[in-house]
Tab-separated table of C-alpha atoms in Angstrom:
chain	number	residue	atom	x	y	z
A	1	UNK	CA	-32.190	-8.817	-49.976
A	2	UNK	CA	-30.698	-7.023	-52.955
A	3	UNK	CA	-30.954	-3.253	-53.426
A	4	UNK	CA	-33.286	-3.748	-56.381
A	5	UNK	CA	-35.985	-5.146	-54.077
A	6	UNK	CA	-36.057	-2.188	-51.716
A	7	UNK	CA	-38.037	0.314	-53.820
A	8	UNK	CA	-40.898	-2.109	-54.545
A	9	UNK	CA	-43.140	-1.098	-51.663
A	10	UNK	CA	-42.314	2.570	-52.276
A	11	UNK	CA	-43.373	2.172	-55.901
A	12	UNK	CA	-46.687	0.705	-54.779
A	13	UNK	CA	-47.582	3.868	-52.844
A	14	UNK	CA	-45.926	6.312	-55.256
A	15	UNK	CA	-49.238	7.583	-56.658
A	16	UNK	CA	-51.026	7.944	-53.307
A	17	UNK	CA	-52.782	11.296	-52.905
A	18	UNK	CA	-51.629	11.699	-49.257
A	19	UNK	CA	-48.018	11.399	-50.425
A	20	UNK	CA	-48.563	14.316	-52.791
A	21	UNK	CA	-50.150	16.281	-49.939
A	22	UNK	CA	-47.131	15.537	-47.741
A	23	UNK	CA	-44.856	16.854	-50.488
A	24	UNK	CA	-46.860	20.074	-50.791
A	25	UNK	CA	-46.723	20.569	-47.020
A	26	UNK	CA	-43.005	19.818	-47.046
A	27	UNK	CA	-42.416	22.568	-49.610
A	28	UNK	CA	-43.819	25.157	-47.189
A	29	UNK	CA	-41.145	26.132	-44.668
A	30	UNK	CA	-42.037	26.191	-40.992
A	31	UNK	CA	-45.228	24.154	-41.279
A	32	UNK	CA	-46.527	21.905	-38.509
A	33	UNK	CA	-48.230	19.038	-40.306
A	34	UNK	CA	-50.599	16.560	-38.675
A	35	UNK	CA	-50.559	13.131	-40.332
A	36	UNK	CA	-54.066	12.153	-39.307
A	37	UNK	CA	-55.027	8.473	-38.954
A	38	UNK	CA	-51.602	7.206	-39.973
A	39	UNK	CA	-50.953	3.872	-38.209
A	40	UNK	CA	-48.570	0.915	-38.177
A	41	UNK	CA	-45.745	0.839	-40.667
A	42	UNK	CA	-47.433	3.489	-42.819
A	43	UNK	CA	-45.249	6.165	-41.212
A	44	UNK	CA	-42.033	4.372	-42.221
A	45	UNK	CA	-43.225	3.729	-45.781
A	46	UNK	CA	-44.701	7.162	-46.526
A	47	UNK	CA	-41.847	9.011	-44.810
A	48	UNK	CA	-39.280	6.973	-46.770
A	49	UNK	CA	-41.101	7.701	-50.032
A	50	UNK	CA	-41.128	11.428	-49.256
A	51	UNK	CA	-37.466	11.481	-48.191
A	52	UNK	CA	-36.407	9.618	-51.346
A	53	UNK	CA	-38.034	12.420	-53.377
A	54	UNK	CA	-36.996	15.474	-51.365
A	55	UNK	CA	-33.682	14.598	-49.741
A	56	UNK	CA	-32.672	16.632	-46.695
A	57	UNK	CA	-31.965	15.844	-43.054
A	58	UNK	CA	-34.766	14.209	-41.072
A	59	UNK	CA	-34.873	13.565	-37.316
A	60	UNK	CA	-37.430	11.026	-36.076
A	61	UNK	CA	-38.265	11.123	-32.374
A	62	UNK	CA	-40.018	7.958	-31.173
A	63	UNK	CA	-41.577	7.347	-27.743
A	64	UNK	CA	-38.705	5.221	-26.411
A	65	UNK	CA	-35.475	3.487	-27.363
A	66	UNK	CA	-37.074	0.305	-28.703
A	67	UNK	CA	-39.553	2.237	-30.858
A	68	UNK	CA	-36.672	4.307	-32.270
A	69	UNK	CA	-34.654	1.145	-33.018
A	70	UNK	CA	-37.569	-0.532	-34.820
A	71	UNK	CA	-38.114	2.618	-36.878
A	72	UNK	CA	-34.389	2.619	-37.652
A	73	UNK	CA	-34.665	-0.940	-38.994
A	74	UNK	CA	-37.620	0.018	-41.176
A	75	UNK	CA	-35.498	2.717	-42.795
A	76	UNK	CA	-32.592	0.278	-43.188
A	77	UNK	CA	-34.975	-1.850	-45.286
A	78	UNK	CA	-36.600	0.984	-47.233
A	79	UNK	CA	-33.659	3.292	-47.990
A	80	UNK	CA	-29.861	3.312	-48.053
A	81	UNK	CA	-28.926	2.194	-44.555
A	82	UNK	CA	-25.575	3.976	-44.792
A	83	UNK	CA	-27.555	7.231	-44.545
A	84	UNK	CA	-29.554	6.133	-41.482
A	85	UNK	CA	-28.153	6.814	-37.986
A	86	UNK	CA	-29.120	5.963	-34.423
A	87	UNK	CA	-28.831	8.700	-31.781
A	88	UNK	CA	-29.094	7.029	-28.353
A	89	UNK	CA	-28.385	8.317	-24.862
A	90	UNK	CA	-24.740	8.368	-23.789
A	91	UNK	CA	-25.368	6.757	-20.392
A	92	UNK	CA	-26.152	3.211	-19.297
A	93	UNK	CA	-29.748	2.950	-18.095
A	94	UNK	CA	-30.038	6.694	-17.433
A	95	UNK	CA	-28.036	9.878	-16.997
A	96	UNK	CA	-29.311	9.788	-13.400
A	97	UNK	CA	-26.795	7.016	-12.596
A	98	UNK	CA	-23.905	8.782	-14.332
A	99	UNK	CA	-22.374	5.644	-15.891
A	100	UNK	CA	-21.306	6.459	-19.408
A	101	UNK	CA	-21.979	3.963	-22.211
A	102	UNK	CA	-19.083	3.942	-24.695
A	103	UNK	CA	-21.260	2.412	-27.404
A	104	UNK	CA	-23.915	5.097	-26.981
A	105	UNK	CA	-21.272	7.814	-27.130
A	106	UNK	CA	-19.871	6.320	-30.357
A	107	UNK	CA	-23.293	6.166	-32.015
A	108	UNK	CA	-24.125	9.723	-30.941
A	109	UNK	CA	-20.788	11.015	-32.209
A	110	UNK	CA	-21.228	9.199	-35.528
A	111	UNK	CA	-24.624	10.870	-35.966
A	112	UNK	CA	-23.185	14.291	-35.095
A	113	UNK	CA	-20.321	13.740	-37.550
A	114	UNK	CA	-22.860	12.894	-40.244
A	115	UNK	CA	-24.812	16.078	-39.490
A	116	UNK	CA	-21.656	18.129	-40.050
A	117	UNK	CA	-21.019	16.708	-43.507
A	118	UNK	CA	-22.248	18.662	-46.510
A	119	UNK	CA	-24.905	17.014	-48.689
A	120	UNK	CA	-25.437	17.364	-52.413
A	121	UNK	CA	-28.876	18.317	-53.723
A	122	UNK	CA	-31.304	15.423	-53.364
A	123	UNK	CA	-29.192	13.519	-50.849
A	124	UNK	CA	-30.700	12.603	-47.500
A	125	UNK	CA	-29.806	11.437	-44.029
A	126	UNK	CA	-32.016	10.153	-41.237
A	127	UNK	CA	-31.488	10.283	-37.460
A	128	UNK	CA	-33.666	8.120	-35.177
A	129	UNK	CA	-33.792	9.048	-31.500
A	130	UNK	CA	-36.024	9.163	-28.393
A	131	UNK	CA	-36.753	11.559	-25.479
A	132	UNK	CA	-33.918	10.642	-23.083
A	133	UNK	CA	-31.341	10.940	-25.878
A	134	UNK	CA	-32.828	14.176	-27.194
A	135	UNK	CA	-32.681	15.647	-23.685
A	136	UNK	CA	-28.888	15.401	-23.475
A	137	UNK	CA	-26.921	18.386	-24.649
A	138	UNK	CA	-24.175	17.974	-27.265
A	139	UNK	CA	-21.012	19.884	-28.031
A	140	UNK	CA	-21.232	22.818	-30.419
A	141	UNK	CA	-20.086	22.319	-34.043
A	142	UNK	CA	-17.062	24.614	-33.672
A	143	UNK	CA	-15.731	22.652	-30.680
A	144	UNK	CA	-16.272	19.378	-32.513
A	145	UNK	CA	-14.439	20.689	-35.557
A	146	UNK	CA	-11.589	21.976	-33.384
A	147	UNK	CA	-11.131	18.711	-31.454
A	148	UNK	CA	-11.344	16.412	-34.484
A	149	UNK	CA	-8.049	15.128	-35.882
A	150	UNK	CA	-8.133	14.477	-39.636
A	151	UNK	CA	-5.636	12.145	-41.255
A	152	UNK	CA	-5.431	11.000	-44.866
A	153	UNK	CA	-3.150	8.737	-46.860
A	154	UNK	CA	-0.077	10.631	-48.043
A	155	UNK	CA	-0.082	13.119	-45.154
A	156	UNK	CA	3.332	13.931	-43.725
A	157	UNK	CA	2.858	13.611	-39.988
A	158	UNK	CA	5.325	12.694	-37.264
A	159	UNK	CA	4.064	9.809	-35.133
A	160	UNK	CA	5.094	11.700	-32.004
A	161	UNK	CA	3.004	14.683	-33.099
A	162	UNK	CA	-0.077	12.499	-33.624
A	163	UNK	CA	0.468	10.825	-30.267
A	164	UNK	CA	0.694	14.215	-28.571
A	165	UNK	CA	-2.501	15.424	-30.261
A	166	UNK	CA	-4.433	12.360	-29.101
A	167	UNK	CA	-3.034	12.469	-25.576
A	168	UNK	CA	-4.110	16.106	-25.303
A	169	UNK	CA	-7.613	15.044	-26.426
A	170	UNK	CA	-7.905	12.487	-23.636
A	171	UNK	CA	-6.914	9.317	-25.527
A	172	UNK	CA	-5.152	6.641	-23.459
A	173	UNK	CA	-2.126	4.658	-24.630
A	174	UNK	CA	-2.518	0.871	-24.335
A	175	UNK	CA	-0.875	-2.275	-25.718
A	176	UNK	CA	-4.005	-3.362	-27.595
A	177	UNK	CA	-6.793	-1.079	-28.737
A	178	UNK	CA	-10.199	-2.451	-27.770
A	179	UNK	CA	-12.307	0.494	-26.593
A	180	UNK	CA	-13.040	4.007	-27.917
A	181	UNK	CA	-10.574	6.571	-26.629
A	182	UNK	CA	-7.513	4.288	-26.838
A	183	UNK	CA	-4.440	4.238	-29.055
A	184	UNK	CA	-1.387	2.005	-29.341
A	185	UNK	CA	1.946	2.368	-31.061
A	186	UNK	CA	4.147	-0.467	-32.279
A	187	UNK	CA	6.912	0.564	-34.638
A	188	UNK	CA	5.305	2.208	-37.652
A	189	UNK	CA	1.791	0.946	-36.829
A	190	UNK	CA	-0.489	3.382	-35.033
A	191	UNK	CA	-3.858	1.994	-33.877
A	192	UNK	CA	-6.544	4.370	-32.637
A	193	UNK	CA	-10.203	3.969	-31.675
A	194	UNK	CA	-12.190	7.083	-32.546
A	195	UNK	CA	-15.466	7.862	-30.779
A	196	UNK	CA	-17.105	8.306	-34.176
A	197	UNK	CA	-16.571	4.707	-35.365
A	198	UNK	CA	-17.488	1.211	-34.180
A	199	UNK	CA	-14.133	-0.199	-35.340
A	200	UNK	CA	-10.623	1.144	-34.672
A	201	UNK	CA	-8.329	2.564	-37.337
A	202	UNK	CA	-4.865	1.244	-38.178
A	203	UNK	CA	-2.485	3.839	-39.598
A	204	UNK	CA	0.644	2.401	-41.199
A	205	UNK	CA	3.498	4.920	-41.347
A	206	UNK	CA	6.463	4.867	-43.702
A	207	UNK	CA	8.794	7.248	-41.976
A	208	UNK	CA	6.702	10.371	-41.439
A	209	UNK	CA	4.244	9.592	-44.229
A	210	UNK	CA	0.865	7.920	-43.718
A	211	UNK	CA	1.231	4.942	-46.052
A	212	UNK	CA	-2.172	3.297	-45.523
A	213	UNK	CA	-5.273	3.486	-43.339
A	214	UNK	CA	-7.560	0.563	-42.552
A	215	UNK	CA	-10.294	-0.357	-40.146
A	216	UNK	CA	-9.624	-3.530	-38.173
A	217	UNK	CA	-11.545	-6.042	-36.075
A	218	UNK	CA	-11.162	-5.672	-32.311
A	219	UNK	CA	-10.959	-9.371	-31.469
A	220	UNK	CA	-8.863	-10.685	-34.340
A	221	UNK	CA	-6.824	-7.490	-34.821
A	222	UNK	CA	-7.068	-8.252	-38.564
A	223	UNK	CA	-7.270	-5.301	-40.943
A	224	UNK	CA	-10.463	-4.823	-42.910
A	225	UNK	CA	-11.316	-2.229	-45.558
A	226	UNK	CA	-8.908	0.410	-46.800
A	227	UNK	CA	-9.729	4.079	-46.257
A	228	UNK	CA	-8.316	7.196	-47.838
A	229	UNK	CA	-9.142	9.626	-45.040
A	230	UNK	CA	-10.410	9.394	-41.439
A	231	UNK	CA	-11.578	11.676	-38.683
A	232	UNK	CA	-10.448	10.839	-35.146
A	233	UNK	CA	-12.950	12.253	-32.676
A	234	UNK	CA	-12.436	12.211	-28.882
A	235	UNK	CA	-15.171	11.809	-26.275
A	236	UNK	CA	-16.765	15.218	-26.628
A	237	UNK	CA	-18.833	14.803	-23.449
A	238	UNK	CA	-15.839	15.722	-21.355
A	239	UNK	CA	-14.799	18.862	-23.209
A	240	UNK	CA	-15.450	22.381	-22.045
A	241	UNK	CA	-17.282	24.756	-24.335
A	242	UNK	CA	-20.829	25.445	-25.310
A	243	UNK	CA	-23.255	22.575	-24.767
A	244	UNK	CA	-26.294	22.925	-26.983
A	245	UNK	CA	-29.383	20.986	-28.008
A	246	UNK	CA	-29.409	18.555	-30.907
A	247	UNK	CA	-31.734	20.893	-32.905
A	248	UNK	CA	-29.298	23.790	-32.370
A	249	UNK	CA	-26.436	21.588	-33.605
A	250	UNK	CA	-28.331	20.148	-36.570
A	251	UNK	CA	-29.469	23.402	-38.182
A	252	UNK	CA	-31.981	23.067	-41.043
A	253	UNK	CA	-33.770	19.794	-40.263
A	254	UNK	CA	-37.227	18.249	-40.671
A	255	UNK	CA	-38.626	16.751	-37.449
A	256	UNK	CA	-41.021	13.829	-37.155
A	257	UNK	CA	-42.792	13.073	-33.867
A	258	UNK	CA	-45.178	10.323	-32.887
A	259	UNK	CA	-46.423	12.574	-30.053
A	260	UNK	CA	-44.460	15.823	-29.570
A	261	UNK	CA	-46.069	16.784	-26.252
A	262	UNK	CA	-45.252	13.368	-24.767
A	263	UNK	CA	-41.613	13.693	-25.870
A	264	UNK	CA	-41.206	17.166	-24.405
A	265	UNK	CA	-42.882	16.148	-21.151
A	266	UNK	CA	-40.447	13.228	-20.868
A	267	UNK	CA	-37.550	15.650	-21.429
A	268	UNK	CA	-38.751	17.904	-18.602
A	269	UNK	CA	-39.424	14.912	-16.322
A	270	UNK	CA	-35.852	13.696	-16.787
A	271	UNK	CA	-34.524	17.195	-16.172
A	272	UNK	CA	-36.434	17.455	-12.871
A	273	UNK	CA	-35.244	14.012	-11.768
A	274	UNK	CA	-31.589	14.792	-12.469
A	275	UNK	CA	-31.940	18.209	-10.859
A	276	UNK	CA	-33.073	16.526	-7.651
A	277	UNK	CA	-29.974	14.295	-7.640
A	278	UNK	CA	-27.368	16.969	-8.425
A	279	UNK	CA	-25.097	18.469	-5.782
A	280	UNK	CA	-24.690	21.595	-7.938
A	281	UNK	CA	-28.136	22.290	-9.480
A	282	UNK	CA	-26.698	25.214	-11.452
A	283	UNK	CA	-24.840	22.674	-13.634
A	284	UNK	CA	-28.063	21.198	-15.003
A	285	UNK	CA	-27.882	23.350	-18.142
A	286	UNK	CA	-24.518	21.869	-19.075
A	287	UNK	CA	-26.110	18.405	-19.216
A	288	UNK	CA	-29.780	18.617	-20.188
A	289	UNK	CA	-32.077	20.810	-22.245
A	290	UNK	CA	-35.673	21.694	-21.425
A	291	UNK	CA	-38.975	21.752	-23.260
A	292	UNK	CA	-38.637	25.494	-23.723
A	293	UNK	CA	-35.127	25.259	-25.214
A	294	UNK	CA	-36.124	22.516	-27.656
A	295	UNK	CA	-39.159	24.477	-28.851
A	296	UNK	CA	-37.018	27.581	-29.339
A	297	UNK	CA	-34.358	25.665	-31.267
A	298	UNK	CA	-36.964	23.956	-33.486
A	299	UNK	CA	-38.781	27.209	-34.252
A	300	UNK	CA	-39.101	27.725	-37.993
A	301	UNK	CA	-38.329	24.072	-38.741
A	302	UNK	CA	-40.819	21.817	-40.530
A	303	UNK	CA	-42.509	19.366	-38.197
A	304	UNK	CA	-44.582	16.273	-39.011
A	305	UNK	CA	-46.573	14.694	-36.202
A	306	UNK	CA	-48.974	11.808	-35.672
A	307	UNK	CA	-50.749	13.609	-32.824
A	308	UNK	CA	-51.612	17.316	-32.696
A	309	UNK	CA	-50.691	17.524	-29.023
A	310	UNK	CA	-48.399	20.534	-28.833
A	311	UNK	CA	-50.203	23.572	-27.443
A	312	UNK	CA	-47.234	25.847	-28.170
A	313	UNK	CA	-47.274	24.840	-31.812
A	314	UNK	CA	-50.635	23.543	-33.061
A	315	UNK	CA	-50.840	21.984	-36.511
A	316	UNK	CA	-51.423	24.449	-39.365
A	317	UNK	CA	-51.823	21.746	-42.020
A	318	UNK	CA	-53.357	18.281	-42.073
A	319	UNK	CA	-52.765	15.315	-44.347
A	320	UNK	CA	-55.540	12.755	-43.981
A	321	UNK	CA	-54.837	9.037	-44.323
A	322	UNK	CA	-57.172	6.082	-44.429
A	323	UNK	CA	-54.923	3.450	-42.908
A	324	UNK	CA	-55.670	0.679	-40.422
A	325	UNK	CA	-53.449	-1.689	-38.402
A	326	UNK	CA	-52.724	-5.207	-39.595
A	327	UNK	CA	-55.426	-7.512	-38.155
A	328	UNK	CA	-54.462	-9.936	-35.393
A	329	UNK	CA	-54.641	-13.528	-36.610
A	330	UNK	CA	-53.125	-15.200	-33.517
A	331	UNK	CA	-51.506	-17.866	-35.736
A	332	UNK	CA	-54.928	-18.851	-37.077
A	333	UNK	CA	-53.823	-19.331	-40.676
A	334	UNK	CA	-57.284	-20.295	-41.911
A	335	UNK	CA	-58.481	-16.912	-40.626
A	336	UNK	CA	-55.635	-15.269	-42.522
A	337	UNK	CA	-56.593	-17.126	-45.715
A	338	UNK	CA	-60.231	-16.072	-45.338
A	339	UNK	CA	-59.089	-12.473	-44.819
A	340	UNK	CA	-56.957	-12.566	-47.996
A	341	UNK	CA	-59.873	-14.025	-49.966
A	342	UNK	CA	-62.266	-11.395	-48.565
A	343	UNK	CA	-59.784	-8.647	-49.422
A	344	UNK	CA	-59.625	-9.867	-52.997
A	345	UNK	CA	-63.416	-9.881	-53.302
A	346	UNK	CA	-63.453	-6.228	-52.170
A	347	UNK	CA	-60.796	-5.264	-54.706
A	348	UNK	CA	-57.905	-5.183	-52.212
A	349	UNK	CA	-54.529	-6.770	-52.900
A	350	UNK	CA	-52.687	-8.393	-50.004
A	351	UNK	CA	-48.899	-8.463	-49.760
A	352	UNK	CA	-46.974	-10.599	-47.270
A	353	UNK	CA	-43.788	-8.840	-46.165
A	354	UNK	CA	-41.184	-11.522	-45.577
A	355	UNK	CA	-37.561	-12.264	-46.385
A	356	UNK	CA	-38.059	-15.913	-45.411
A	357	UNK	CA	-39.140	-17.935	-48.430
A	358	UNK	CA	-39.703	-21.037	-46.284
A	359	UNK	CA	-42.359	-19.197	-44.256
A	360	UNK	CA	-44.195	-18.229	-47.416
A	361	UNK	CA	-44.098	-21.812	-48.695
A	362	UNK	CA	-45.441	-22.936	-45.328
A	363	UNK	CA	-48.383	-20.552	-45.636
A	364	UNK	CA	-49.119	-21.680	-49.192
A	365	UNK	CA	-49.132	-25.296	-48.026
A	366	UNK	CA	-51.484	-24.519	-45.128
A	367	UNK	CA	-53.873	-22.647	-47.436
A	368	UNK	CA	-53.881	-25.544	-49.914
A	369	UNK	CA	-54.460	-28.191	-47.258
A	370	UNK	CA	-57.317	-26.207	-45.698
A	371	UNK	CA	-59.096	-25.914	-49.047
A	372	UNK	CA	-58.308	-22.195	-49.433
A	373	UNK	CA	-55.918	-22.332	-52.354
A	374	UNK	CA	-57.560	-19.241	-53.878
A	375	UNK	CA	-55.912	-17.243	-51.066
A	376	UNK	CA	-53.083	-15.841	-53.157
A	377	UNK	CA	-49.846	-14.820	-51.510
A	378	UNK	CA	-48.101	-11.806	-53.037
A	379	UNK	CA	-44.662	-11.687	-51.422
A	380	UNK	CA	-42.571	-8.572	-50.863
A	381	UNK	CA	-39.007	-9.392	-49.732
A	382	UNK	CA	-38.810	-6.736	-47.057
A	383	UNK	CA	-39.193	-6.588	-43.278
A	384	UNK	CA	-41.122	-3.865	-41.448
A	385	UNK	CA	-41.920	-3.668	-37.767
A	386	UNK	CA	-45.684	-3.374	-38.292
A	387	UNK	CA	-48.036	-4.111	-41.156
A	388	UNK	CA	-50.941	-1.881	-42.210
A	389	UNK	CA	-53.876	-1.520	-44.573
A	390	UNK	CA	-54.133	1.438	-46.937
A	391	UNK	CA	-57.826	1.858	-47.791
A	392	UNK	CA	-57.198	4.596	-50.362
A	393	UNK	CA	-54.874	2.375	-52.383
A	394	UNK	CA	-56.736	-0.824	-51.485
A	395	UNK	CA	-53.500	-2.450	-50.434
A	396	UNK	CA	-52.840	-4.670	-47.414
A	397	UNK	CA	-49.266	-5.104	-46.161
A	398	UNK	CA	-48.984	-7.929	-43.617
A	399	UNK	CA	-45.687	-8.776	-41.870
A	400	UNK	CA	-44.787	-12.419	-41.368
A	401	UNK	CA	-43.604	-11.960	-37.783
A	402	UNK	CA	-47.039	-10.600	-36.815
A	403	UNK	CA	-48.761	-13.437	-38.699
A	404	UNK	CA	-46.655	-16.077	-36.917
A	405	UNK	CA	-46.750	-14.128	-33.640
A	406	UNK	CA	-42.958	-14.012	-33.369
A	407	UNK	CA	-40.777	-11.506	-31.563
A	408	UNK	CA	-38.929	-9.330	-34.057
A	409	UNK	CA	-35.335	-8.541	-33.216
A	410	UNK	CA	-33.736	-5.338	-34.384
A	411	UNK	CA	-30.141	-4.504	-35.178
A	412	UNK	CA	-28.337	-1.207	-34.838
A	413	UNK	CA	-25.454	-0.369	-37.143
A	414	UNK	CA	-22.389	1.017	-35.441
A	415	UNK	CA	-22.483	-1.346	-32.467
A	416	UNK	CA	-19.070	-2.279	-31.096
A	417	UNK	CA	-18.637	-6.000	-31.706
A	418	UNK	CA	-16.281	-8.144	-29.673
A	419	UNK	CA	-15.607	-11.797	-30.424
A	420	UNK	CA	-16.181	-13.948	-27.357
A	421	UNK	CA	-13.288	-16.179	-28.395
A	422	UNK	CA	-10.807	-13.634	-27.144
A	423	UNK	CA	-10.977	-10.778	-24.663
A	424	UNK	CA	-8.591	-8.076	-25.798
A	425	UNK	CA	-9.016	-6.296	-22.475
A	426	UNK	CA	-7.408	-9.326	-20.801
A	427	UNK	CA	-4.685	-9.540	-23.413
A	428	UNK	CA	-3.912	-5.920	-22.661
A	429	UNK	CA	-2.984	-6.930	-19.103
A	430	UNK	CA	-0.375	-9.521	-20.127
A	431	UNK	CA	3.211	-8.836	-19.143
A	432	UNK	CA	6.407	-10.477	-20.369
A	433	UNK	CA	6.743	-13.895	-18.754
A	434	UNK	CA	3.085	-14.313	-17.814
A	435	UNK	CA	1.785	-17.846	-18.186
A	436	UNK	CA	-0.752	-18.346	-20.950
A	437	UNK	CA	-2.938	-21.383	-21.630
A	438	UNK	CA	-3.567	-22.006	-25.328
A	439	UNK	CA	-6.396	-24.397	-26.164
A	440	UNK	CA	-4.261	-26.379	-28.644
A	441	UNK	CA	-0.659	-25.903	-27.506
A	442	UNK	CA	-0.924	-25.910	-23.715
A	443	UNK	CA	0.920	-23.686	-21.231
A	444	UNK	CA	3.412	-21.143	-22.465
A	445	UNK	CA	4.948	-17.866	-21.370
A	446	UNK	CA	3.976	-14.579	-22.985
A	447	UNK	CA	6.918	-13.438	-25.098
A	448	UNK	CA	5.541	-10.204	-26.490
A	449	UNK	CA	3.947	-9.098	-29.738
A	450	UNK	CA	5.308	-9.420	-33.247
A	451	UNK	CA	4.157	-8.551	-36.756
A	452	UNK	CA	3.416	-11.362	-39.203
A	453	UNK	CA	2.472	-11.442	-42.861
A	454	UNK	CA	-0.505	-13.666	-43.638
A	455	UNK	CA	-1.965	-13.768	-47.132
A	456	UNK	CA	-0.330	-10.477	-47.928
A	457	UNK	CA	-1.748	-8.731	-44.838
A	458	UNK	CA	0.535	-7.545	-42.041
A	459	UNK	CA	-1.016	-7.803	-38.588
A	460	UNK	CA	-0.206	-8.365	-34.955
A	461	UNK	CA	0.525	-11.777	-33.436
A	462	UNK	CA	1.326	-13.081	-29.973
A	463	UNK	CA	4.622	-14.883	-29.259
A	464	UNK	CA	4.422	-17.742	-26.758
A	465	UNK	CA	7.412	-19.624	-25.325
A	466	UNK	CA	6.844	-23.334	-24.619
A	467	UNK	CA	8.920	-25.966	-22.829
A	468	UNK	CA	9.037	-29.593	-24.015
A	469	UNK	CA	11.462	-32.090	-22.394
A	470	UNK	CA	13.523	-29.183	-21.040
A	471	UNK	CA	13.788	-27.684	-24.545
A	472	UNK	CA	12.405	-24.181	-25.062
A	473	UNK	CA	10.694	-23.374	-28.339
A	474	UNK	CA	8.658	-20.446	-29.609
A	475	UNK	CA	5.297	-20.394	-31.378
A	476	UNK	CA	3.814	-17.302	-32.978
A	477	UNK	CA	0.016	-17.291	-32.998
A	478	UNK	CA	-2.207	-14.961	-35.001
A	479	UNK	CA	-4.539	-13.381	-32.458
A	480	UNK	CA	-7.666	-14.562	-34.233
A	481	UNK	CA	-6.495	-18.161	-33.783
A	482	UNK	CA	-6.316	-17.966	-30.001
A	483	UNK	CA	-9.427	-19.624	-28.695
A	484	UNK	CA	-8.778	-19.469	-24.965
A	485	UNK	CA	-6.027	-18.193	-22.737
A	486	UNK	CA	-5.461	-16.747	-19.297
A	487	UNK	CA	-2.556	-15.243	-17.400
A	488	UNK	CA	-1.583	-16.535	-13.991
A	489	UNK	CA	1.138	-17.061	-11.449
A	490	UNK	CA	2.195	-20.489	-12.770
């Protein structure tokens, strides 16, 4: 879907009276605004329309991780997805089990890094999160600034000095970089995996000058886009210093809650559960916030909510909507056609939200064959998690995945992707002389790493030593061409 298609649905609701009321409420600092009778994807659409007009930093707190991820995908579709961030928990399953999730830490750190960046007037950024993630404390901005290493092309920087800085920040030296918190050094190439990025950086030194900086793919080790400047951020969870709430870190922010009381109760429930598991209960405040702390840190901030459930902060303004959920058709396409026809007779216009042209053609064919060709399909090439009806505007927005009763998958930018063709973690364990099985060339011995030039790009390759009729010969394989290998005893 091209960028030109994205504003279409926002243009359709641009003149809605509730949107103007939201803008007036937004202009009053410190308001708690109830969005009454807002359902389905209406929140995503109206919030995106408001954010596009006002700019600013907006934190959306959904009921759980999946709800936050679906909301995230709505904003990817409606706005510039480069300005939309996911803020998950930093532990696998739960903080109760204490197993840290590197991917979660990376996504959290990326969101915190975005919050630190200055914005021009009218610019916006969006953070989507959920109770368990909101409950975890974060480092304070000063500590983050102090621990971040900034490098740009043209800097004069001794490789040994950079290595010392990263080692002091808890980075581990390895042969191949494949996880956040690692770095490797081979000649003038310095690879490092920051906790604020889903791909590692490759710094190419010419003497003591940073000649180029690129991101590169973990599995193939091939360089990707060029960068002029990068920030290398360690795992801030392990650093001493003040641990504060996300609202305290974020500063001037607009908050959006589906149900604020539910979120804050979940935060306190998690705190009590962890407290019961801790050997040193006094340490709880270094890990988790409480309902009271969050309310204090959000005091004076604008808050939009779908339920007026917060006794400590009742709504002082209300924006009334006349929206309804998308009807359930249970794959009864004749029922859908009759609904579209009925909508038209009442003066409503129905839009089908779909990026799949084949699905729309299928519907048109079904309508024609069932004798309902007057059921007109108005396509919008966009995907939302839930459709809705806006009675004020007399517009119906129906999603194709709800019509066809299909499960909708979501994606989250910033996920660490590893190609299953090659496990870099295993490659990292290879030692000189280890036997390696290559899918095309057979058994060889690991002969180390070399640099090769392919299509003008310099990258790492693996050297394998083979034996054929008692004659030794060497092959150099680009890492992305290794389909299968293993080390063994021979």
